[in-house]
PDB file of N, CA and C in Angstrom:
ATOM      1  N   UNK F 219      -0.382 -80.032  -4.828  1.00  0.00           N
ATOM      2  CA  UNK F 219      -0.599 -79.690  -6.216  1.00  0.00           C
ATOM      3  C   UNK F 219      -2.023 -80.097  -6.599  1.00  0.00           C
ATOM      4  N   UNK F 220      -2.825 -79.483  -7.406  1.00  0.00           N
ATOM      5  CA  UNK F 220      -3.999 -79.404  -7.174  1.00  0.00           C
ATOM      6  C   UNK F 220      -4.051 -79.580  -8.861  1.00  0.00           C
ATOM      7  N   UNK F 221      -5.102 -80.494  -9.743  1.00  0.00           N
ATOM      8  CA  UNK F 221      -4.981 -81.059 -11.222  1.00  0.00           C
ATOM      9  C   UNK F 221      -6.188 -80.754 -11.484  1.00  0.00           C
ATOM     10  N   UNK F 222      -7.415 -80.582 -10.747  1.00  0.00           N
ATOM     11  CA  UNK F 222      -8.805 -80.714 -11.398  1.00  0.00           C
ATOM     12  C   UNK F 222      -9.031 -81.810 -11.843  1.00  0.00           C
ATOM     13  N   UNK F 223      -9.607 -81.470 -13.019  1.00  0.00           N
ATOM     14  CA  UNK F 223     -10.220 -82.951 -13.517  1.00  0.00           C
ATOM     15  C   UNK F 223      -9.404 -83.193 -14.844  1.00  0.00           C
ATOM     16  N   UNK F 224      -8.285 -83.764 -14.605  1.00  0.00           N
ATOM     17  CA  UNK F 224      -7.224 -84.178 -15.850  1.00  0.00           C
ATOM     18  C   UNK F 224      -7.542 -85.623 -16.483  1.00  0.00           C
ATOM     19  N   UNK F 225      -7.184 -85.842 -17.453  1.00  0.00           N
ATOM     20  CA  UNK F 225      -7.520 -87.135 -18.197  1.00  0.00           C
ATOM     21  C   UNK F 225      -6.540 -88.121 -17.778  1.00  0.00           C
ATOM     22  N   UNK F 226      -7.482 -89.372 -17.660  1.00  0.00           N
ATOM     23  CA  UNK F 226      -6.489 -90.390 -17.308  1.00  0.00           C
ATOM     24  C   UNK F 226      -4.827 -90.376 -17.535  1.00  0.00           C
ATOM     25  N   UNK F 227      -5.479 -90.670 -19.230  1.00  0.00           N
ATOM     26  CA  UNK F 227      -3.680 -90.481 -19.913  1.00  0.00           C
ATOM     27  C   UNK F 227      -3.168 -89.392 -19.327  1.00  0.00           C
ATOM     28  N   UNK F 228      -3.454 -88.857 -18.888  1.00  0.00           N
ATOM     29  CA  UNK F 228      -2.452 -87.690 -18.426  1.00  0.00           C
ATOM     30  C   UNK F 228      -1.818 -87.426 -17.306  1.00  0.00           C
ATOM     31  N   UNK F 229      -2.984 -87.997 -15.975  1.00  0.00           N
ATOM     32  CA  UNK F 229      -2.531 -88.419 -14.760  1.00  0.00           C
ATOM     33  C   UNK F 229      -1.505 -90.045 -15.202  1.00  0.00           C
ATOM     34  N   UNK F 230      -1.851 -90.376 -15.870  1.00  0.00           N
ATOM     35  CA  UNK F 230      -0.763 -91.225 -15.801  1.00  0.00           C
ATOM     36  C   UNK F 230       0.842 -91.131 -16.624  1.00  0.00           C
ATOM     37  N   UNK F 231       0.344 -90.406 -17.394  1.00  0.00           N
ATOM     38  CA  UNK F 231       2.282 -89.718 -17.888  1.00  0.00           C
ATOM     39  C   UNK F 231       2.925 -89.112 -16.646  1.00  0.00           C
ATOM     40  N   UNK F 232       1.796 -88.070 -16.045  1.00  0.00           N
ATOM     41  CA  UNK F 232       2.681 -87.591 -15.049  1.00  0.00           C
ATOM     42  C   UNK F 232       3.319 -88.327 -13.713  1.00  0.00           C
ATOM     43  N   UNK F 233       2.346 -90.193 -13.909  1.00  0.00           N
ATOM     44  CA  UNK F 233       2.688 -90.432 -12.473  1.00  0.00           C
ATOM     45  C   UNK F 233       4.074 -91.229 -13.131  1.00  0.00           C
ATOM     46  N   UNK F 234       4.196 -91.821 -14.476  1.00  0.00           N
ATOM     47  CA  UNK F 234       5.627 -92.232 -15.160  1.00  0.00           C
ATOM     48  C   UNK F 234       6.641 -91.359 -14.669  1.00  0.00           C
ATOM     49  N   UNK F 235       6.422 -90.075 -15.015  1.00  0.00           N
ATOM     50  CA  UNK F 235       7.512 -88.882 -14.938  1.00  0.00           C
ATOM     51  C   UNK F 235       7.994 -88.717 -13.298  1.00  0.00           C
ATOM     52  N   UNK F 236       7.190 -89.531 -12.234  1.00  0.00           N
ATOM     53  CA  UNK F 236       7.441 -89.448 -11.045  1.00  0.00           C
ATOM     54  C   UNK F 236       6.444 -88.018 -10.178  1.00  0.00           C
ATOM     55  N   UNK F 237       5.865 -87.698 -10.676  1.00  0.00           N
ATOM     56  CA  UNK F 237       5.656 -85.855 -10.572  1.00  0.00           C
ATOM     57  C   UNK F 237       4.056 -86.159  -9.352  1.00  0.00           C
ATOM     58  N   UNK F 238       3.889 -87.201  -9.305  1.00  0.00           N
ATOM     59  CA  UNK F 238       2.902 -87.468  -8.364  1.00  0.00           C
ATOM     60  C   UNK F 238       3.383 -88.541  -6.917  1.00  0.00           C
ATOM     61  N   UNK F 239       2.799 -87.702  -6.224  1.00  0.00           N
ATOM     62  CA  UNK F 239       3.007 -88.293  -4.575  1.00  0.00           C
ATOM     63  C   UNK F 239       2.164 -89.115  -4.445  1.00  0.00           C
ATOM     64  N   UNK F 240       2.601 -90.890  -4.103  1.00  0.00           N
ATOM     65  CA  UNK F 240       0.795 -91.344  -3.499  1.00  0.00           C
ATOM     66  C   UNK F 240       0.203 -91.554  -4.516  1.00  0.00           C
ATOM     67  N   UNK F 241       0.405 -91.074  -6.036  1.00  0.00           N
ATOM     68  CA  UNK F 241      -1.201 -91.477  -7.010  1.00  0.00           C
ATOM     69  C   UNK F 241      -0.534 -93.060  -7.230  1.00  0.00           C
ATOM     70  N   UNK F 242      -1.970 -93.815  -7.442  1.00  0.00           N
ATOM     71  CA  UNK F 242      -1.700 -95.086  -8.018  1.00  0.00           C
ATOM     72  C   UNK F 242      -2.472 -95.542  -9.110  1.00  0.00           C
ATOM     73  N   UNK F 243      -1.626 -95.795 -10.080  1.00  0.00           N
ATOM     74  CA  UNK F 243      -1.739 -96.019 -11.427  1.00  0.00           C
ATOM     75  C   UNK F 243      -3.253 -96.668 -11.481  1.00  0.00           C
ATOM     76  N   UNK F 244      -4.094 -96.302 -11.731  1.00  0.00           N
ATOM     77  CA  UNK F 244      -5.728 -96.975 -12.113  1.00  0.00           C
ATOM     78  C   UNK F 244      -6.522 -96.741 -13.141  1.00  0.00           C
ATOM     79  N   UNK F 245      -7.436 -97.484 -12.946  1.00  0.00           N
ATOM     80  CA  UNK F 245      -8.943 -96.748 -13.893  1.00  0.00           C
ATOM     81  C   UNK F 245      -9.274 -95.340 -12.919  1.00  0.00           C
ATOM     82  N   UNK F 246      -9.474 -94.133 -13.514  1.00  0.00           N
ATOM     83  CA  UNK F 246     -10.793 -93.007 -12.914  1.00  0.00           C
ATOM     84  C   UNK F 246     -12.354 -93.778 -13.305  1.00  0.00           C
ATOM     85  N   UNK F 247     -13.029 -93.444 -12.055  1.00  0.00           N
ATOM     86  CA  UNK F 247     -14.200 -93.430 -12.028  1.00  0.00           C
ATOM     87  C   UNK F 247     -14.683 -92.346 -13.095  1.00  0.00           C
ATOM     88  N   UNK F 248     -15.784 -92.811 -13.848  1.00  0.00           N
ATOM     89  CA  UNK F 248     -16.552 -91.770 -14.451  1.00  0.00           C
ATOM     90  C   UNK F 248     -17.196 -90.438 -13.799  1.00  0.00           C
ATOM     91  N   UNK F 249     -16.109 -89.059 -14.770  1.00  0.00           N
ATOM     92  CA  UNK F 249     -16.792 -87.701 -13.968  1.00  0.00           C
ATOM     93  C   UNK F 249     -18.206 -87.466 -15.599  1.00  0.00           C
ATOM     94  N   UNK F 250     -18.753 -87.082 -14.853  1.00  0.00           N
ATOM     95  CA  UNK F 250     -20.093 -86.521 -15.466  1.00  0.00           C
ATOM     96  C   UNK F 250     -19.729 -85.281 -15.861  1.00  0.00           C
ATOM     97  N   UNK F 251     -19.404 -84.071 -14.584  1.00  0.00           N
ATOM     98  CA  UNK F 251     -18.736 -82.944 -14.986  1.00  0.00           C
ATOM     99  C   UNK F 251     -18.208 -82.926 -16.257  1.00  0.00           C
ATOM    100  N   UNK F 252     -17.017 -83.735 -16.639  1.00  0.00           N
ATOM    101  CA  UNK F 252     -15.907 -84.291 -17.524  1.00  0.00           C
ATOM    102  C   UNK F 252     -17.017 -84.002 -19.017  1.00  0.00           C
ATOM    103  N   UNK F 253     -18.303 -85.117 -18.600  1.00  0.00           N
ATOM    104  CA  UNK F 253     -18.188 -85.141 -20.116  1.00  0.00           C
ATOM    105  C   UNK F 253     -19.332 -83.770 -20.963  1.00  0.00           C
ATOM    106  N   UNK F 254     -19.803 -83.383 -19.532  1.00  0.00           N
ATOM    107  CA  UNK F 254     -20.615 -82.622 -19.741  1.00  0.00           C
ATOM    108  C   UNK F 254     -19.948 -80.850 -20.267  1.00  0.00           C
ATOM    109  N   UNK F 255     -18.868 -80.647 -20.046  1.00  0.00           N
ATOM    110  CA  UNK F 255     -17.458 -79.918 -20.150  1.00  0.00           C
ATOM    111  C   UNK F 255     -17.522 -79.886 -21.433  1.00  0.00           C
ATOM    112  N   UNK F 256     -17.187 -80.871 -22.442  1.00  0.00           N
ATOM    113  CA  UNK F 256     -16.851 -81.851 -23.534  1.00  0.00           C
ATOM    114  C   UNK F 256     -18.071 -81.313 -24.288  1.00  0.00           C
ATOM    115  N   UNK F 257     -19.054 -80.878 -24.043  1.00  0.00           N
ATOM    116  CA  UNK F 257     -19.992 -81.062 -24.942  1.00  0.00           C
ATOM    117  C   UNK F 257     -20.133 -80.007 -26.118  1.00  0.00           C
ATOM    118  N   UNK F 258     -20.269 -79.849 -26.741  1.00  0.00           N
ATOM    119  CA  UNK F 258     -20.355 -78.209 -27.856  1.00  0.00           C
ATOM    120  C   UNK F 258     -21.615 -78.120 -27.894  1.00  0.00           C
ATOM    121  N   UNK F 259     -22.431 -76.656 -27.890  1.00  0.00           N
ATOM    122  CA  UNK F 259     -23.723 -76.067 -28.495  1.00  0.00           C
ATOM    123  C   UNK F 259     -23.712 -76.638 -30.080  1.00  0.00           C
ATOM    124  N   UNK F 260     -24.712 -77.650 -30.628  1.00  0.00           N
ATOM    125  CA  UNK F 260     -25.268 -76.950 -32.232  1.00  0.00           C
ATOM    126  C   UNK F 260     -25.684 -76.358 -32.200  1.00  0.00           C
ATOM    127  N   UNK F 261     -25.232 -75.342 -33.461  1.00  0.00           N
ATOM    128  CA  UNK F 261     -26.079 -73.949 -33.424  1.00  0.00           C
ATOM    129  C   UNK F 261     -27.344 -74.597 -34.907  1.00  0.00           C
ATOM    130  N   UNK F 262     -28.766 -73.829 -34.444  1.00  0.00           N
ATOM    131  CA  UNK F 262     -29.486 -74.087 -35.497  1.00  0.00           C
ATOM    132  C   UNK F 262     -29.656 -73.771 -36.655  1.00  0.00           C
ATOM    133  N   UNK F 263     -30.137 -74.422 -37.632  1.00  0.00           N
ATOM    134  CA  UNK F 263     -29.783 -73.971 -39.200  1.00  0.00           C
ATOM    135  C   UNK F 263     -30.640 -72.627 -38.953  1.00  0.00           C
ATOM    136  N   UNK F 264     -30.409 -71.720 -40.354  1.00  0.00           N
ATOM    137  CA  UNK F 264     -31.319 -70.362 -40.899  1.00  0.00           C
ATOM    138  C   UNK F 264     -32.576 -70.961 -41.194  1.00  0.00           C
ATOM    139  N   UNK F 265     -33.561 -70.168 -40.732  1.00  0.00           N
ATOM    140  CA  UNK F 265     -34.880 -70.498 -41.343  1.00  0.00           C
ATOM    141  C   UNK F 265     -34.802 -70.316 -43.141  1.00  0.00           C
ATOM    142  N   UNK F 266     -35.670 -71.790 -43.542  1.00  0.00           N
ATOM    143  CA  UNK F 266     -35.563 -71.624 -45.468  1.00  0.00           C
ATOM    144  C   UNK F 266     -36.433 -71.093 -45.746  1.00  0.00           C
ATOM    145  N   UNK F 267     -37.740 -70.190 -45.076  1.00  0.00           N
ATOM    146  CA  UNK F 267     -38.934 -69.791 -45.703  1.00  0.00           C
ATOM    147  C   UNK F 267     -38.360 -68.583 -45.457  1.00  0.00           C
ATOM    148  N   UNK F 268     -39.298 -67.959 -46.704  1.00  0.00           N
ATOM    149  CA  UNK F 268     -38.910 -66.205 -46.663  1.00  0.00           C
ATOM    150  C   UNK F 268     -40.684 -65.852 -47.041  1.00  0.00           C
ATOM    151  N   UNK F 269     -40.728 -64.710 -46.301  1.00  0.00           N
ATOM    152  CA  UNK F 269     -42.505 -64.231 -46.729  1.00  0.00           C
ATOM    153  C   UNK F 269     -42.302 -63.050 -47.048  1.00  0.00           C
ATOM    154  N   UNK F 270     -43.254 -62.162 -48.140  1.00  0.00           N
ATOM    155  CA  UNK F 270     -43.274 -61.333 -48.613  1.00  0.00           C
ATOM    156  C   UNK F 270     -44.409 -60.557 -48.167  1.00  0.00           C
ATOM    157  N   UNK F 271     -45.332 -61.100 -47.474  1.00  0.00           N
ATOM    158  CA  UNK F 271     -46.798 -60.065 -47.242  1.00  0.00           C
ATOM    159  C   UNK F 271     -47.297 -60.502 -45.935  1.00  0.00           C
ATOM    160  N   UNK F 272     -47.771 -60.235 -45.359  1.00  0.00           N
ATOM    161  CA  UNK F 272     -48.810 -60.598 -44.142  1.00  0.00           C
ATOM    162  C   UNK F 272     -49.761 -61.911 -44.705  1.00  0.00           C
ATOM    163  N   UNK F 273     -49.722 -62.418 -43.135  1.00  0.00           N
ATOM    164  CA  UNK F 273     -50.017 -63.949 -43.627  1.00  0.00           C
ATOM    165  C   UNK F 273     -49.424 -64.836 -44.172  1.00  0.00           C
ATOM    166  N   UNK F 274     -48.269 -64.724 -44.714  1.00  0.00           N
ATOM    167  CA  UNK F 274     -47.597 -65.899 -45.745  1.00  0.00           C
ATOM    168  C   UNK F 274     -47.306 -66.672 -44.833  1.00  0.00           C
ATOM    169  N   UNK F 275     -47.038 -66.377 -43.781  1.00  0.00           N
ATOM    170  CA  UNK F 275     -46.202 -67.524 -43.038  1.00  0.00           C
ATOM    171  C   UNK F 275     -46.682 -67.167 -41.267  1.00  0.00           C
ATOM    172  N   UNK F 276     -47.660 -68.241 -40.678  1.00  0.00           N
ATOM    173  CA  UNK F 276     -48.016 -67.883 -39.571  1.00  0.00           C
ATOM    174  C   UNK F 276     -47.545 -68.934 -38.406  1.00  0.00           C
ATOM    175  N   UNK F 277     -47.101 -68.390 -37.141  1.00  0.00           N
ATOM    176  CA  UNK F 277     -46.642 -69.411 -35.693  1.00  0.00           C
ATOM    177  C   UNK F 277     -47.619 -69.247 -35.221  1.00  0.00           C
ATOM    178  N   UNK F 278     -47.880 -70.679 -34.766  1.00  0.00           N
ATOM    179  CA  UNK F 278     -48.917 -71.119 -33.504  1.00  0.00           C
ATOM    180  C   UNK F 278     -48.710 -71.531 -32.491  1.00  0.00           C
ATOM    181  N   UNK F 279     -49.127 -71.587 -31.366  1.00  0.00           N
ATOM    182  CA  UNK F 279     -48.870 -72.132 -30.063  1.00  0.00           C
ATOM    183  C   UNK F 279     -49.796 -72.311 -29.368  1.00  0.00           C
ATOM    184  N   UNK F 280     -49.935 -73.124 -28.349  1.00  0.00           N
ATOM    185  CA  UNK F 280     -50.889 -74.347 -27.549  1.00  0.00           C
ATOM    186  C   UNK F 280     -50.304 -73.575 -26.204  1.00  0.00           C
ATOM    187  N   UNK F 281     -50.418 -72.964 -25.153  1.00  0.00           N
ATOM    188  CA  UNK F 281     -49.668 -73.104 -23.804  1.00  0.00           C
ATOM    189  C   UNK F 281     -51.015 -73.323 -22.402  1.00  0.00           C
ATOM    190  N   UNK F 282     -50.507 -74.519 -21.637  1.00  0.00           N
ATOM    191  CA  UNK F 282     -51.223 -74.810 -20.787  1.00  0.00           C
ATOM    192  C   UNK F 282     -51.218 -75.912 -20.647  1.00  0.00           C
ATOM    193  N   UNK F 283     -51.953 -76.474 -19.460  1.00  0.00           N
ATOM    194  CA  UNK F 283     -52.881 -75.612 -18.300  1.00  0.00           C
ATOM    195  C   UNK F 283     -52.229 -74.910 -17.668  1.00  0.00           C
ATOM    196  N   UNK F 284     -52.994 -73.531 -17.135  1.00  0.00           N
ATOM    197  CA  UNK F 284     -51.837 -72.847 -16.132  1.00  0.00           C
ATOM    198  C   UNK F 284     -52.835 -73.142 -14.916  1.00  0.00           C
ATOM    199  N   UNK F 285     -51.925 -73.284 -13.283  1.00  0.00           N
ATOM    200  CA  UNK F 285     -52.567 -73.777 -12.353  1.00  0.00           C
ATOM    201  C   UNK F 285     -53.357 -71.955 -11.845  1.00  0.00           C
ATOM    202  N   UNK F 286     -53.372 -71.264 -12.429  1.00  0.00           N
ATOM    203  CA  UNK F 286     -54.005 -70.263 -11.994  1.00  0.00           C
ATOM    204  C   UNK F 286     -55.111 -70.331 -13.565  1.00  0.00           C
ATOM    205  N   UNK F 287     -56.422 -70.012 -13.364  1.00  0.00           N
ATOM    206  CA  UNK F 287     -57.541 -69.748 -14.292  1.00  0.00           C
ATOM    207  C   UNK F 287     -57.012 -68.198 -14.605  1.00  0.00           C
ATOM    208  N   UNK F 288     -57.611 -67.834 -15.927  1.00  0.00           N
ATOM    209  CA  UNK F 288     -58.023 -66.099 -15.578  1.00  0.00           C
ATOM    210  C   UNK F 288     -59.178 -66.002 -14.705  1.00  0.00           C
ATOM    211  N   UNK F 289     -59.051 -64.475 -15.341  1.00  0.00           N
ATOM    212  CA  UNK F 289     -60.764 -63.700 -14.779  1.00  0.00           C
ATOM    213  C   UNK F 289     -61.922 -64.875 -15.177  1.00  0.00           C
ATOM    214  N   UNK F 290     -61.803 -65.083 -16.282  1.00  0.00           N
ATOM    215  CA  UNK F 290     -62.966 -65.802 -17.669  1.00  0.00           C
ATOM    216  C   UNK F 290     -62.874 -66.961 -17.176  1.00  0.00           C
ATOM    217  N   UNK F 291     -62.388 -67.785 -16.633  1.00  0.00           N
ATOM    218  CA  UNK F 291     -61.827 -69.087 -16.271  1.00  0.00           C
ATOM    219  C   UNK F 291     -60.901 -69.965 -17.369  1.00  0.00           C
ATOM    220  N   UNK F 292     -60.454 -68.997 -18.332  1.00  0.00           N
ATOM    221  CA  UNK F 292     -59.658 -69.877 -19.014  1.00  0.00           C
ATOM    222  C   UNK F 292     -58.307 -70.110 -18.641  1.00  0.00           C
ATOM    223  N   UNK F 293     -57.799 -71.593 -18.819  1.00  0.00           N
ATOM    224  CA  UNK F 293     -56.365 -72.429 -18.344  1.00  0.00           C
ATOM    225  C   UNK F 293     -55.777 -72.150 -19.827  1.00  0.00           C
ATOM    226  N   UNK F 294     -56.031 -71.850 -20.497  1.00  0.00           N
ATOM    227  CA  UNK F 294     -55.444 -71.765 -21.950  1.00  0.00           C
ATOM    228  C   UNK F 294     -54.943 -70.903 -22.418  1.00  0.00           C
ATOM    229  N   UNK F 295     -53.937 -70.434 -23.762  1.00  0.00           N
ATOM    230  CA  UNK F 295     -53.421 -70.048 -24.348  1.00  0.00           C
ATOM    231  C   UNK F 295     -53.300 -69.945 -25.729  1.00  0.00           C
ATOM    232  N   UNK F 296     -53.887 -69.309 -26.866  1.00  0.00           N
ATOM    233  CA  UNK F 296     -53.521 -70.089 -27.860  1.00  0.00           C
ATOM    234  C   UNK F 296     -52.506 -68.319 -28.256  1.00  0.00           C
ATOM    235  N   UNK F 297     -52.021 -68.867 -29.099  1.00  0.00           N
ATOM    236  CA  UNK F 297     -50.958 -67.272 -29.715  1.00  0.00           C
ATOM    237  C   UNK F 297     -50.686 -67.885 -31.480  1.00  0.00           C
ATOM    238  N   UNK F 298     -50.906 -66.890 -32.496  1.00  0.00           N
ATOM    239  CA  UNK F 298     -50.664 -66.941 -33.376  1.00  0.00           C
ATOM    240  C   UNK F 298     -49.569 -65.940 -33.670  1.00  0.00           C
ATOM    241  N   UNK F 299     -48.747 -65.816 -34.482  1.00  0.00           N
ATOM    242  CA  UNK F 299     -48.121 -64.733 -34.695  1.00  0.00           C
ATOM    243  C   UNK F 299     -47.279 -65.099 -36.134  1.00  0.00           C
ATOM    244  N   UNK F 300     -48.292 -63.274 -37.115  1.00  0.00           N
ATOM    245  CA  UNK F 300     -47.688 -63.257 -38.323  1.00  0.00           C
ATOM    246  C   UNK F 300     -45.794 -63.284 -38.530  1.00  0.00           C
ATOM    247  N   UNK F 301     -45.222 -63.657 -39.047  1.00  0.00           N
ATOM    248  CA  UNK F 301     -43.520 -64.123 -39.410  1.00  0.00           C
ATOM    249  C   UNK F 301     -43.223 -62.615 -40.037  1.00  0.00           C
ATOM    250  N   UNK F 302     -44.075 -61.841 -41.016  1.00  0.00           N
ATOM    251  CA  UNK F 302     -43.992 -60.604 -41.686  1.00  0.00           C
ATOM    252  C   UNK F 302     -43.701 -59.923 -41.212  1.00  0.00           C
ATOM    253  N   UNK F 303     -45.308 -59.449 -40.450  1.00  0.00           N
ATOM    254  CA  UNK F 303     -45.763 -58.432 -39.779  1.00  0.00           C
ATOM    255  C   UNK F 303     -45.135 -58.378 -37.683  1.00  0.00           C
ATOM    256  N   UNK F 304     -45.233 -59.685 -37.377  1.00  0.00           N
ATOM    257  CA  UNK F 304     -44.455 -59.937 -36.409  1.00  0.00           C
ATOM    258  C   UNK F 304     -45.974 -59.676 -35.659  1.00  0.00           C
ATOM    259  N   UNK F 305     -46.777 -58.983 -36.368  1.00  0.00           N
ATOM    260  CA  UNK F 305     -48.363 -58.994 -35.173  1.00  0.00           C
ATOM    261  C   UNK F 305     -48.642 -60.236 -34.659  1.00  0.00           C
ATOM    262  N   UNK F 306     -49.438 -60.048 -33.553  1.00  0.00           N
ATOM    263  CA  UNK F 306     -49.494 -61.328 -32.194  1.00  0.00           C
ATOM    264  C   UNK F 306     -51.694 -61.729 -31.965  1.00  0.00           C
ATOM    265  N   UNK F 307     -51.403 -62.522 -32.334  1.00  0.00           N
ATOM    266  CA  UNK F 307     -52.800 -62.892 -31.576  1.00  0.00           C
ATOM    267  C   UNK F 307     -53.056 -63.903 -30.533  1.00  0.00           C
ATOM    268  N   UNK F 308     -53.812 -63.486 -29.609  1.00  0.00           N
ATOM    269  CA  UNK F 308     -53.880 -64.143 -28.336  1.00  0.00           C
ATOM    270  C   UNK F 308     -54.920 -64.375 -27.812  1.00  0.00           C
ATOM    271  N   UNK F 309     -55.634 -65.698 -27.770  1.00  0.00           N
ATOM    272  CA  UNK F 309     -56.632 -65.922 -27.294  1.00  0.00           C
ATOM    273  C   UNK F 309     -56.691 -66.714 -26.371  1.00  0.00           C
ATOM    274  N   UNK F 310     -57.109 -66.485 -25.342  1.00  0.00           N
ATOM    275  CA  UNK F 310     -57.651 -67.461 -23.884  1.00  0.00           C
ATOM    276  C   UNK F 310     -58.939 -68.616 -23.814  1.00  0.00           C
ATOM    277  N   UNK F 311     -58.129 -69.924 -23.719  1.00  0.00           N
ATOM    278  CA  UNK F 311     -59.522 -70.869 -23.824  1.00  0.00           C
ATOM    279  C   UNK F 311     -59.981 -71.790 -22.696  1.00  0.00           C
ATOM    280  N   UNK F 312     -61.123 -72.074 -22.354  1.00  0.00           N
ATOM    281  CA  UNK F 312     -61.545 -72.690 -21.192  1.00  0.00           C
ATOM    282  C   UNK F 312     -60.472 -73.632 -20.934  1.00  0.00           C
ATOM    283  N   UNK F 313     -61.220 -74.765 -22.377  1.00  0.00           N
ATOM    284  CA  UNK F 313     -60.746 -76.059 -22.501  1.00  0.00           C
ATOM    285  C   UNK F 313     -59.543 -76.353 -23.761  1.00  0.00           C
ATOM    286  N   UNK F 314     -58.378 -77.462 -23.983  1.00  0.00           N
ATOM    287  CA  UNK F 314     -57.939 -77.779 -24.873  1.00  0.00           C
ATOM    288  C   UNK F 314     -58.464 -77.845 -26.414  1.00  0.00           C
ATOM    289  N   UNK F 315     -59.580 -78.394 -26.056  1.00  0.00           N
ATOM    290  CA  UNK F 315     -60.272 -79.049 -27.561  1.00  0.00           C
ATOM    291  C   UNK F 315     -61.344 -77.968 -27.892  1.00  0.00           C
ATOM    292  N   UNK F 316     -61.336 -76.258 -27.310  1.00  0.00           N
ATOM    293  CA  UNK F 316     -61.378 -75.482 -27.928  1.00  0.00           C
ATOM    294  C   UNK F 316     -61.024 -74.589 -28.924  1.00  0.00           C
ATOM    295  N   UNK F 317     -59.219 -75.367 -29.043  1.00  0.00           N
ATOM    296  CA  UNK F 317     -58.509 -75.196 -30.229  1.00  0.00           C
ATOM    297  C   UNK F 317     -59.243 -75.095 -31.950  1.00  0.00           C
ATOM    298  N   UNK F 318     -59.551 -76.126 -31.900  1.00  0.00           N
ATOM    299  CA  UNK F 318     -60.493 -77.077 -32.991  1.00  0.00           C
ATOM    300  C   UNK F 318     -62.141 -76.239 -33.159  1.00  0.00           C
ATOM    301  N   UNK F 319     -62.639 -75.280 -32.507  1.00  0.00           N
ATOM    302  CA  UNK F 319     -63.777 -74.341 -32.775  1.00  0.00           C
ATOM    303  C   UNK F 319     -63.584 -73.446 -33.663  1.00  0.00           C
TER     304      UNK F 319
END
């Protein structure tokens, strides 16, 4: 008979009830599986900003170093992108603290 990964209390009602061959009444070792099973997704709140025009509301992003350069030799990434319009800007930079130019 084959249980998976049953909870203590439970392997142990069943070994009361007689229904187990051989088990002996103990502590289980901690399954990880177990608690990782157990866990629920939070889901994330709704965004509270609402924009009405281009520009009201802009995302930025930093990505890098990448271990490949471009053509230009830039390791960088920067990306803006309007929330409105959903348009994307993308610029390639040598260095980090070209951000700040």
């Amino acid at each position: 008979m084959r249980l998976g990964h049953m909870s203590e209390r439970g392997m142990t009602e069943l070994s009361k009830q007689g229904l187990l061959d051989g088990y002996k009444t103990g502590k289980l070792n901690f399954c990880e599986h177990c608690v990782f099973g157990k866990q629920c997704r939070v889901k994330f709140s709704m965004a509270v900003h609402m924009t009405n025009g281009t520009l009201d509301y802009i995302h930025s992003d930093l990505w890098g170093p990448s271990k490949v350069p471009s053509k230009g030799g830039g390791r960088y990434m920067l990306t803006f992108i309007d929330d409105f319009s959903r348009k994307v800007w993308i610029y390639i930079l040598k260095y980090k603290n070209e951000v700040f130019v």
